[in-house]
PDB file of C-alpha atoms in Angstrom:
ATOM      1  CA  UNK O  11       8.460   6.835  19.276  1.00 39.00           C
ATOM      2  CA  UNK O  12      11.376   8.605  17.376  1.00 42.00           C
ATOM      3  CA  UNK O  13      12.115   8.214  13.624  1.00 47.00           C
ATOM      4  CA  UNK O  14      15.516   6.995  14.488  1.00 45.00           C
ATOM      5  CA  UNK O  15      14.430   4.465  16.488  1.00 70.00           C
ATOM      6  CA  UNK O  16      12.107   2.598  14.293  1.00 83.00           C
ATOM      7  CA  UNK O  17      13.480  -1.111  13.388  1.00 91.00           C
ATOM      8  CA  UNK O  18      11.459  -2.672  10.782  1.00 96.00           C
ATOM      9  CA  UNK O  19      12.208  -6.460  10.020  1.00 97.00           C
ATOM     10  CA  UNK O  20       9.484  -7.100   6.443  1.00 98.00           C
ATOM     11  CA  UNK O  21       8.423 -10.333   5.701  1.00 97.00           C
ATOM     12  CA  UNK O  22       6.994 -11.709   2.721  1.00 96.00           C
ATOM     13  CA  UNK O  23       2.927 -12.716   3.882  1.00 97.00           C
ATOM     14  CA  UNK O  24       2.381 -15.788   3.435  1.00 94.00           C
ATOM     15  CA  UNK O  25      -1.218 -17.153   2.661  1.00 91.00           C
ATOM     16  CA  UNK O  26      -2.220 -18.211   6.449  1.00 95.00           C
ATOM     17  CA  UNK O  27      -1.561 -14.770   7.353  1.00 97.00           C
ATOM     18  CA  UNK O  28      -4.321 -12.815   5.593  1.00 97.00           C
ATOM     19  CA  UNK O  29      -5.706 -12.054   8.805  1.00 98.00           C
ATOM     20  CA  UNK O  30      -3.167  -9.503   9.786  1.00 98.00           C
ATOM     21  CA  UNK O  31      -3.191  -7.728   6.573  1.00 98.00           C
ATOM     22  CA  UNK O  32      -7.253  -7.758   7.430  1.00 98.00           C
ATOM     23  CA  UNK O  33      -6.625  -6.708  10.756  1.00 98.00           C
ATOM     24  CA  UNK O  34      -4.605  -3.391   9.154  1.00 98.00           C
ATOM     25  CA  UNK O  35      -6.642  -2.911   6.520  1.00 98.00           C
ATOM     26  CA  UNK O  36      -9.746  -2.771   9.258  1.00 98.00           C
ATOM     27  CA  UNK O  37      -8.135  -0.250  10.814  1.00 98.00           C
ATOM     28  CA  UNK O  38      -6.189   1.626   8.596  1.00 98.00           C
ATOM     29  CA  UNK O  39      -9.392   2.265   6.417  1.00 98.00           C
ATOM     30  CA  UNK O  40     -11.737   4.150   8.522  1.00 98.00           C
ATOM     31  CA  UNK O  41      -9.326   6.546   9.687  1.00 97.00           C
ATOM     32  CA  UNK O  42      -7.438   6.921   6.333  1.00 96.00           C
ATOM     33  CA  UNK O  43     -11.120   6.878   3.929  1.00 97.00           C
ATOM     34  CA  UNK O  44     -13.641   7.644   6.963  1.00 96.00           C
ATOM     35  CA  UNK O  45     -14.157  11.356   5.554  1.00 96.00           C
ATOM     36  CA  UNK O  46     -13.441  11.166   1.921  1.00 97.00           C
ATOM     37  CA  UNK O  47     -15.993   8.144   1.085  1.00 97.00           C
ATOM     38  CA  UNK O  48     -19.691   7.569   1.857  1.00 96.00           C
ATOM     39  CA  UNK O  49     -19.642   4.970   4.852  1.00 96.00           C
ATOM     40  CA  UNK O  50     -21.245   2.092   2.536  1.00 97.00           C
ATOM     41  CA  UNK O  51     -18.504   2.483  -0.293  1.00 97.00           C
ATOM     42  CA  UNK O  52     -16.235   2.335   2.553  1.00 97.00           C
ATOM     43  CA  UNK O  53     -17.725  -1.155   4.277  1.00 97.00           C
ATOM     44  CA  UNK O  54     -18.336  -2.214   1.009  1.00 98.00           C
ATOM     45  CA  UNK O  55     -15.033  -1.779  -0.422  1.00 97.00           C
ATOM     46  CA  UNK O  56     -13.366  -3.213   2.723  1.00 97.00           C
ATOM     47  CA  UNK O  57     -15.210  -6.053   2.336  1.00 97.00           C
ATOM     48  CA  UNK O  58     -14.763  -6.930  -1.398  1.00 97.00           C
ATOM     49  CA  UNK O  59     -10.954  -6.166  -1.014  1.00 97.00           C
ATOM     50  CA  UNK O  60     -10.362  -7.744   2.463  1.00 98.00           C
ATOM     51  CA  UNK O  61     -12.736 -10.683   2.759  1.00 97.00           C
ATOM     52  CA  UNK O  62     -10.166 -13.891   3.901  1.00 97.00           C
ATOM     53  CA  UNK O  63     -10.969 -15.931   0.171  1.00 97.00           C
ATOM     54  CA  UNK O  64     -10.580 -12.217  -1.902  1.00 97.00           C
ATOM     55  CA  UNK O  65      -6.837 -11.680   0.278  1.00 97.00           C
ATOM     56  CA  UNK O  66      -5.694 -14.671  -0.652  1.00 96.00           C
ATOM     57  CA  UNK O  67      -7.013 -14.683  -4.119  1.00 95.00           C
ATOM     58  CA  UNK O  68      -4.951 -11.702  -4.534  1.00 95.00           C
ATOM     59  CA  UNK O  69      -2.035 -13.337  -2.859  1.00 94.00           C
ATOM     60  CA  UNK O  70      -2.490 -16.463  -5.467  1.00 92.00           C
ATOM     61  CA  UNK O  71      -2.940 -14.202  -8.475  1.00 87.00           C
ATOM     62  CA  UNK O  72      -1.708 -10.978  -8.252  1.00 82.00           C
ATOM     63  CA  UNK O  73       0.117  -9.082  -5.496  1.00 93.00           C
ATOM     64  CA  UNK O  74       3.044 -10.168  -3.555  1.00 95.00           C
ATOM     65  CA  UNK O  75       2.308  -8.567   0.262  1.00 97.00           C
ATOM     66  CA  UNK O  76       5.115  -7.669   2.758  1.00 98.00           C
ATOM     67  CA  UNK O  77       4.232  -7.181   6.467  1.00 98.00           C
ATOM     68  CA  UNK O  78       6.229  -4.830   8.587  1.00 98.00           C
ATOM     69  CA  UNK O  79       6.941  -5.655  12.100  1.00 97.00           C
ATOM     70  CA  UNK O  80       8.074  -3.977  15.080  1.00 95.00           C
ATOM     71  CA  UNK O  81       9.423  -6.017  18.051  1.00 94.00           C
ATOM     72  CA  UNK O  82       7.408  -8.753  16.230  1.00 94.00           C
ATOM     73  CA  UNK O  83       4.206  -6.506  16.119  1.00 96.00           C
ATOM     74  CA  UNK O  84       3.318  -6.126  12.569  1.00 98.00           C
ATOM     75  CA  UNK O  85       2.958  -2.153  11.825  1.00 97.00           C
ATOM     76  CA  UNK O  86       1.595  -2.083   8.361  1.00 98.00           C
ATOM     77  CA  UNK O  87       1.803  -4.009   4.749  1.00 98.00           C
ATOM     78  CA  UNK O  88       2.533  -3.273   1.132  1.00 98.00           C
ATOM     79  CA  UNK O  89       1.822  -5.025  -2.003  1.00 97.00           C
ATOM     80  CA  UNK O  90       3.278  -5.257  -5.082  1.00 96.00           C
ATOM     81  CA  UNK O  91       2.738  -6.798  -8.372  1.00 90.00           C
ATOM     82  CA  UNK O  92       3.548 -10.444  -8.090  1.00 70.00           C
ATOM     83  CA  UNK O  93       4.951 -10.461 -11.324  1.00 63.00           C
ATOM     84  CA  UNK O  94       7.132  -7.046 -11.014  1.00 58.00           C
ATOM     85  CA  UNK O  95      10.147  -8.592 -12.724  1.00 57.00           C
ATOM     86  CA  UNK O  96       8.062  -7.755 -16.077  1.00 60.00           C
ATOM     87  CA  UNK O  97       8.621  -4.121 -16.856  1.00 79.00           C
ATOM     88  CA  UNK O  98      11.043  -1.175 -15.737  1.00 87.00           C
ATOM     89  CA  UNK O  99       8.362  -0.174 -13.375  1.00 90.00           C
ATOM     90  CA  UNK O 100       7.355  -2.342 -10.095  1.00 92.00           C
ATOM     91  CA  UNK O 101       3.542  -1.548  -9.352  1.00 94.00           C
ATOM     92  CA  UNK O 102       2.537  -1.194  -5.619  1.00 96.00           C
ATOM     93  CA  UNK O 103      -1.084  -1.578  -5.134  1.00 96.00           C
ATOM     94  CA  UNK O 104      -1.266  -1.202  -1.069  1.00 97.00           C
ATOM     95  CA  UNK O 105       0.922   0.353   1.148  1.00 98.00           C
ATOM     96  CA  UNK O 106      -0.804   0.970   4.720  1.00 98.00           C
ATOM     97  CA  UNK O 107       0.389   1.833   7.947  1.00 98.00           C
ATOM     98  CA  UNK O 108      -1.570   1.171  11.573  1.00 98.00           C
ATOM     99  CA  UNK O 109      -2.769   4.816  12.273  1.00 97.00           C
ATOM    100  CA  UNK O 110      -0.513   4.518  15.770  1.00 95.00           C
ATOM    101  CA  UNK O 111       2.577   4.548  14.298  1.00 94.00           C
ATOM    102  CA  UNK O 112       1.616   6.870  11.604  1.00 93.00           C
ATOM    103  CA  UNK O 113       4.040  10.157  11.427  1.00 91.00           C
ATOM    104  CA  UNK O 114       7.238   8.392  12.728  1.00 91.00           C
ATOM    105  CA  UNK O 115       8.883   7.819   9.154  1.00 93.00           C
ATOM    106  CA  UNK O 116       7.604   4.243   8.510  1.00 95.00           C
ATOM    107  CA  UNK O 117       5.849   4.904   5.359  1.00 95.00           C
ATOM    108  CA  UNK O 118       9.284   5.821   3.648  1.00 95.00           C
ATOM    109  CA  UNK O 119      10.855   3.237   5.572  1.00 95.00           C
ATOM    110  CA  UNK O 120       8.481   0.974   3.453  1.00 96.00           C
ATOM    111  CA  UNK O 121       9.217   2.805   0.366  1.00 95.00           C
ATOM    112  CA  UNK O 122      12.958   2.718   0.560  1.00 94.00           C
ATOM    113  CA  UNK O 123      12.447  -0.947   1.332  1.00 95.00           C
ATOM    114  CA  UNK O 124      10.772  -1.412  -2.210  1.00 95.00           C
ATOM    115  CA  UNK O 125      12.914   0.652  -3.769  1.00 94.00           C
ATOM    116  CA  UNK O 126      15.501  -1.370  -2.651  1.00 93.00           C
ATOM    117  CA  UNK O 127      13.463  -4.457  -4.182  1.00 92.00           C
ATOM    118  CA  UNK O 128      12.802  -2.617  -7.395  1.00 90.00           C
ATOM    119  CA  UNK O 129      16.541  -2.076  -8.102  1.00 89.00           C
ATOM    120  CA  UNK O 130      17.325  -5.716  -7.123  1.00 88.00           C
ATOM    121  CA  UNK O 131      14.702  -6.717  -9.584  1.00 85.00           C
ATOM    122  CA  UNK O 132      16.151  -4.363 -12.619  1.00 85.00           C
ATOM    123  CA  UNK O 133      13.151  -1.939 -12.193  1.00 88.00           C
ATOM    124  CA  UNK O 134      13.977   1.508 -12.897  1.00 90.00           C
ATOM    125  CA  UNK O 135      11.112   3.339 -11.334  1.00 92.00           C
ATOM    126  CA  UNK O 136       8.008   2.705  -8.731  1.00 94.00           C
ATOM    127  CA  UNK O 137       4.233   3.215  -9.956  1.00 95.00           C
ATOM    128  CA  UNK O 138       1.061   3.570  -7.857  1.00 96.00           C
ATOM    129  CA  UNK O 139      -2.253   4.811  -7.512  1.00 97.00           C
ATOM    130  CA  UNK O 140      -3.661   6.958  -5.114  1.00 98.00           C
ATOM    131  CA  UNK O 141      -7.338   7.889  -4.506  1.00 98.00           C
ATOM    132  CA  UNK O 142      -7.308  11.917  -5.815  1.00 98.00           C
ATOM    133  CA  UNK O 143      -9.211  12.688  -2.740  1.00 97.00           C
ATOM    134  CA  UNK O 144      -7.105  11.930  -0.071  1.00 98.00           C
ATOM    135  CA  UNK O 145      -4.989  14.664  -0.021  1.00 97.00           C
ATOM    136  CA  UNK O 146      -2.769  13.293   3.025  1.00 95.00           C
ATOM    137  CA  UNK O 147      -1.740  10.539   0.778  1.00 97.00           C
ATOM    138  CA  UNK O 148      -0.876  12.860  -2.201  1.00 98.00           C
ATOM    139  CA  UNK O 149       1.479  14.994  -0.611  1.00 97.00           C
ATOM    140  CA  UNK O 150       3.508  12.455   1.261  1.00 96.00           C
ATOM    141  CA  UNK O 151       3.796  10.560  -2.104  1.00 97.00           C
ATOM    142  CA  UNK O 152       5.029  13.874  -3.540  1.00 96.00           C
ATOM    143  CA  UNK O 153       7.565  14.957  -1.061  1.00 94.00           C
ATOM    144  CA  UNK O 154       8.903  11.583  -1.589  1.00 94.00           C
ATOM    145  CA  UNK O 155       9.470  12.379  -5.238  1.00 93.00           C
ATOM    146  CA  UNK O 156       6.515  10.554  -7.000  1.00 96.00           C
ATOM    147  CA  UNK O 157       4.533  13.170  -9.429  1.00 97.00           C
ATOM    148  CA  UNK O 158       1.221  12.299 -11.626  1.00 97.00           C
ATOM    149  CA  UNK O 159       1.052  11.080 -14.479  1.00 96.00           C
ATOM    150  CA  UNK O 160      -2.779  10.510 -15.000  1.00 97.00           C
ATOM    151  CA  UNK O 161      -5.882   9.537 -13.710  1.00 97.00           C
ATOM    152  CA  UNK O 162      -7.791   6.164 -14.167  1.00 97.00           C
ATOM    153  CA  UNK O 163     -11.497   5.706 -12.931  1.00 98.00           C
ATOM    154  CA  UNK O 164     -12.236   2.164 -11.493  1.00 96.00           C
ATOM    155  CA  UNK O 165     -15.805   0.404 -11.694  1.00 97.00           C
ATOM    156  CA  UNK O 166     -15.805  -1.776  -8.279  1.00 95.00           C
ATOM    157  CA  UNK O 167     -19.390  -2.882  -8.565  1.00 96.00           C
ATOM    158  CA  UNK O 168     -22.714  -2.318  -6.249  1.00 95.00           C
ATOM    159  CA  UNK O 169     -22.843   2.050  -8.154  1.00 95.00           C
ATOM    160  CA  UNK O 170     -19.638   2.623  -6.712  1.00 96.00           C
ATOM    161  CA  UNK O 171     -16.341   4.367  -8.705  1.00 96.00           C
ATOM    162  CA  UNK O 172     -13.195   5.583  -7.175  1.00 96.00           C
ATOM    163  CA  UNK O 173     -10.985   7.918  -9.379  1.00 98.00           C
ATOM    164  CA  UNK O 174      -7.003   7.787  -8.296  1.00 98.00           C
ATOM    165  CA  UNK O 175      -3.951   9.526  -9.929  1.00 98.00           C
ATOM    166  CA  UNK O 176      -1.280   7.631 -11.292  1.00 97.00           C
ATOM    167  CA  UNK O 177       1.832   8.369  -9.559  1.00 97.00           C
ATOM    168  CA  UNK O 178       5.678   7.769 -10.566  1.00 95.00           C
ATOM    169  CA  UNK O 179       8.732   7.528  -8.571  1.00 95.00           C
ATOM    170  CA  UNK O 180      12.284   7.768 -11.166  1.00 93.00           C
ATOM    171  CA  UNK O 181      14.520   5.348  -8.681  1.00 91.00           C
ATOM    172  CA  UNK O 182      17.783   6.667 -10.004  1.00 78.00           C
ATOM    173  CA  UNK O 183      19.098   8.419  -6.883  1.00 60.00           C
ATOM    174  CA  UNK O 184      18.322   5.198  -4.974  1.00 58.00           C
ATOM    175  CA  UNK O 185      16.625   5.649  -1.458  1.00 59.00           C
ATOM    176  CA  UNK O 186      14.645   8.091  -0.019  1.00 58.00           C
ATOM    177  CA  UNK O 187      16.468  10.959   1.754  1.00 49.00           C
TER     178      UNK O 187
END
């Protein structure tokens, strides 16, 4: 599959579909996470986060999830705060490809997408987190333009932490070369 080629059509997730955004997160996880966390933070955090009532939970409360499909094959999901209209920077939480189309320019396809929503909303800038370990994640995020600006340590219950940097993207030149 070539860059070029890529057609993305993103769709706002509705609640019934939780089970694709499980279905990515299922797979995404291992592969992304498999060799940076223990395997029982890993299960366990899959499960807390992905469970079908703690998805849409998130959906009700929270995040605002966008699916990205292929052909009408969904290739990965993002979420952002639900209520990103608040502030001059729009907060994605999630933003996972399927490990099969990873390295073929979807990720910034995604990210040029909600920069494009960020600007439409009056945001000036894009925030996320990133888990400091997972070094693939890091330098994509950089070479994209986001830098750190901090660290936060979350408590997600049964022992476990996870430490992520804080990461900004300035929108101001628009999309993502």
């Amino acid at each position: 599959m070539q860059k070029s080629s890529i057609h993305i059509a993103f769709q706002h997730a509705r609640p019934g579909e939780w089970k694709i955004i499980q279905t990515i997160a299922h797979a995404t996880w291992p592969v992304t996470y498999g060799q940076l966390l223990p395997a029982g933070q890993l299960e366990y955090m899959l499960d807390l986060i992905y469970n079908e009532e703690a998805i849409k939970q998130q959906m009700n409360l929270a995040q605002q999830f966008i699916i990205g499909y292929s052909s009408n094959e969904p290739l990965g999901f993002a979420s952002i705060e639900k209520q990103f209209k608040s502030s001059s920077s729009m907060m994605i939480h999630k933003l996972y490809i399927l490990p099969a189309f990873q390295g073929n320019g979807i990720g910034r396809i995604f990210l040029n997408y909600l920069t494009n929503l960020a600007t439409q909303t009056g945001h000036s800038e894009l925030t996320l987190k990133v888990f400091v370990r997972n070094q693939n994640a890091i330098r994509f995020y950089q070479h994209l333009g986001f830098h750190s600006i901090g660290e936060v340590v979350t408590e997600i219950g049964n022992g476990y932490t996870v430490k992520d940097y804080v990461m900004l993207r300035e929108i101001g030149n628009g999309l993502l070369a």
